Amino acid sequence: MEILNKISQKRVLVLGDTILDKTVKCQTIGLSLESPTLKTKEVGREIALGGAANVVKNLLALGCECTFLTVLGNDEYLKYYEDWKSKSLRLRPLITKRQNVVKSRYWVERGNVSYKYLQINRGDKDKLKKNEFKKLYSIYEECIKNVDAIVLVDYNNGIFLDSQYIENLIIAAKKVGVPTVSSSQISDGCNRYPYFKNSTYICMNQAEASSNLRNFSPSDDTIIQLVSILNSNVCVTLGDKGSIFSDGVDIFREPPSKVNVMDPCGAGDSFLAAFSACLGDNNLKFCNKWASLATTKLGTTCPQVEDLNEPFC
């Protein structure tokens, strides 16, 4: 497949917040006698690399060489990153005294149906200290000299200090002629996409697009407005309606790739990785397919190229 051959030659730097995703699988066994509480038994658990680390996992699975610059806490969860080995991965962490972010999701199976029953989050989301940012930026300046693309993944966990700091990251990339792809999860936080304006590309979902343009709909006019507001090429994922991309002149649309969805967690990371891996090709069909494969299993399970069964070039 031609597109995979091109991707395998890409060198990508990812800078972003990392998360550990703990998935606990349970089966129902009844109700508690003391209160209307569901009783379950645990049938399995796994811990996967999430957040920006999930973007890196997807890039590696697609065949890219990847440098990952992130901030880690020196606690009992650090070992999961230290044990992460790949010949195509160059891990460049800044290790601090903070607590690593872990999201524990409890899935309950009843009959043939599984649903997320509870989520528990732990970890520090405090902003880094200024001296820590200086160290991080120094590593960043070193790494950007030998890559084809830079992906800035903001999960609002403290790596991206403020608009001025983010602007400096983007300016440094432009000076060495490397395109930037930015994504900032809003979720229960504030809209930080304006901080990333002037990126070469910005990738967001439809809810995030609406936070930046109140009347956003997947129309030609509104996607062009977003490009103007953010001064970037903009791609918006539309869930079961596919995706749309514009560089301010041309507009590209692609319907969704149909699969049996089990868990959408991590699909945005998978799309972002695929989009970043094939910059310039505007191959939304490939990106949609890769992201859809991520939804067919629980947790942030990374797709595999063997699962791709369509020509994309």
Coordinates of C-alpha atoms in Angstrom, one line a residue, residues 180-289:
T180 CA 3.0 21.6 13.3
V181 CA -0.2 19.7 14.0
S182 CA -2.1 20.9 17.1
S183 CA -4.9 19.3 19.1
S184 CA -6.3 20.4 22.5
Q185 CA -8.9 18.4 24.3
I186 CA -11.7 20.5 25.9
S187 CA -13.7 17.8 27.7
D188 CA -14.4 19.4 31.1
G189 CA -11.7 22.1 30.7
C190 CA -11.6 25.4 29.0
N191 CA -11.2 26.1 25.2
R192 CA -7.4 26.5 24.6
Y193 CA -7.5 26.2 20.8
P194 CA -6.9 30.0 20.4
Y195 CA -3.5 29.4 22.1
F196 CA -2.6 27.2 19.2
K197 CA -3.5 29.6 16.4
N198 CA -0.9 29.9 13.6
S199 CA -0.1 26.2 13.8
T200 CA 0.3 24.7 10.3
Y201 CA -2.7 22.4 11.0
I202 CA -5.3 22.1 13.8
C203 CA -7.3 19.0 14.3
M204 CA -10.4 19.0 16.5
N205 CA -13.8 17.3 16.9
Q206 CA -17.2 18.9 16.2
A207 CA -17.9 19.9 19.8
E208 CA -14.5 21.6 19.9
A209 CA -15.1 23.4 16.6
S210 CA -18.4 24.7 18.1
S211 CA -16.5 26.1 21.0
N212 CA -14.4 28.2 18.6
L213 CA -17.3 29.1 16.3
R214 CA -20.7 29.2 17.9
N215 CA -22.6 28.5 14.7
F216 CA -20.3 25.8 13.4
S217 CA -21.8 23.1 11.2
P218 CA -20.0 20.9 8.7
S219 CA -20.6 23.5 6.0
D220 CA -18.2 25.1 3.5
D221 CA -18.7 28.6 5.1
T222 CA -18.1 27.5 8.7
I223 CA -15.0 25.5 8.0
I224 CA -13.5 28.4 6.1
Q225 CA -14.4 30.7 9.0
L226 CA -12.5 28.4 11.4
V227 CA -9.5 28.5 9.1
S228 CA -9.6 32.3 9.3
I229 CA -10.2 32.5 13.1
L230 CA -7.3 30.1 13.9
N231 CA -5.1 31.1 11.0
S232 CA -4.4 27.4 10.3
N233 CA -5.4 24.6 8.0
V234 CA -8.3 23.0 10.0
C235 CA -9.6 19.4 10.1
V236 CA -12.8 18.6 12.1
T237 CA -13.8 15.0 12.9
L238 CA -17.6 14.5 12.8
G239 CA -18.1 11.1 14.5
D240 CA -20.6 9.0 12.6
K241 CA -20.6 11.7 9.9
G242 CA -17.0 11.4 8.9
S243 CA -14.6 14.3 8.7
I244 CA -14.0 17.6 6.9
F245 CA -10.7 19.5 6.1
S246 CA -9.9 22.9 4.6
D247 CA -6.7 24.8 3.8
G248 CA -8.7 28.0 3.3
V249 CA -9.1 27.4 -0.4
D250 CA -10.1 23.8 -1.0
I251 CA -12.5 21.7 1.1
F252 CA -12.3 18.0 1.5
R253 CA -15.0 15.7 2.9
E254 CA -15.1 12.0 3.7
P255 CA -17.9 9.9 5.0
P256 CA -17.3 7.6 8.0
S257 CA -15.9 4.1 7.9
K258 CA -18.6 1.8 9.1
V259 CA -17.6 -0.6 12.0
N260 CA -19.2 -2.1 15.0
V261 CA -18.3 0.5 17.7
M262 CA -17.6 -0.9 21.2
D263 CA -15.7 2.1 22.8
P264 CA -14.9 5.4 21.1
C265 CA -12.2 6.2 23.7
G266 CA -8.9 6.9 21.9
A267 CA -10.4 7.3 18.4
G268 CA -9.5 11.0 18.3
D269 CA -5.9 10.1 19.1
S270 CA -5.9 7.5 16.3
F271 CA -7.3 10.0 13.8
L272 CA -4.7 12.6 14.8
A273 CA -1.9 10.2 14.4
A274 CA -3.0 9.1 10.9
F275 CA -3.6 12.7 9.9
S276 CA -0.1 13.7 11.1
A277 CA 1.5 10.7 9.4
C278 CA 0.2 11.6 6.0
L279 CA 0.3 15.4 6.0
G280 CA -0.2 17.0 2.6
D281 CA -2.1 14.0 1.1
N282 CA -5.5 15.0 2.5
N283 CA -6.4 11.4 2.7
L284 CA -9.3 11.6 5.1
K285 CA -10.6 8.1 4.0
F286 CA -7.4 6.6 5.4
C287 CA -7.7 8.7 8.6
N288 CA -11.3 7.8 9.1
K289 CA -10.6 4.1 8.6

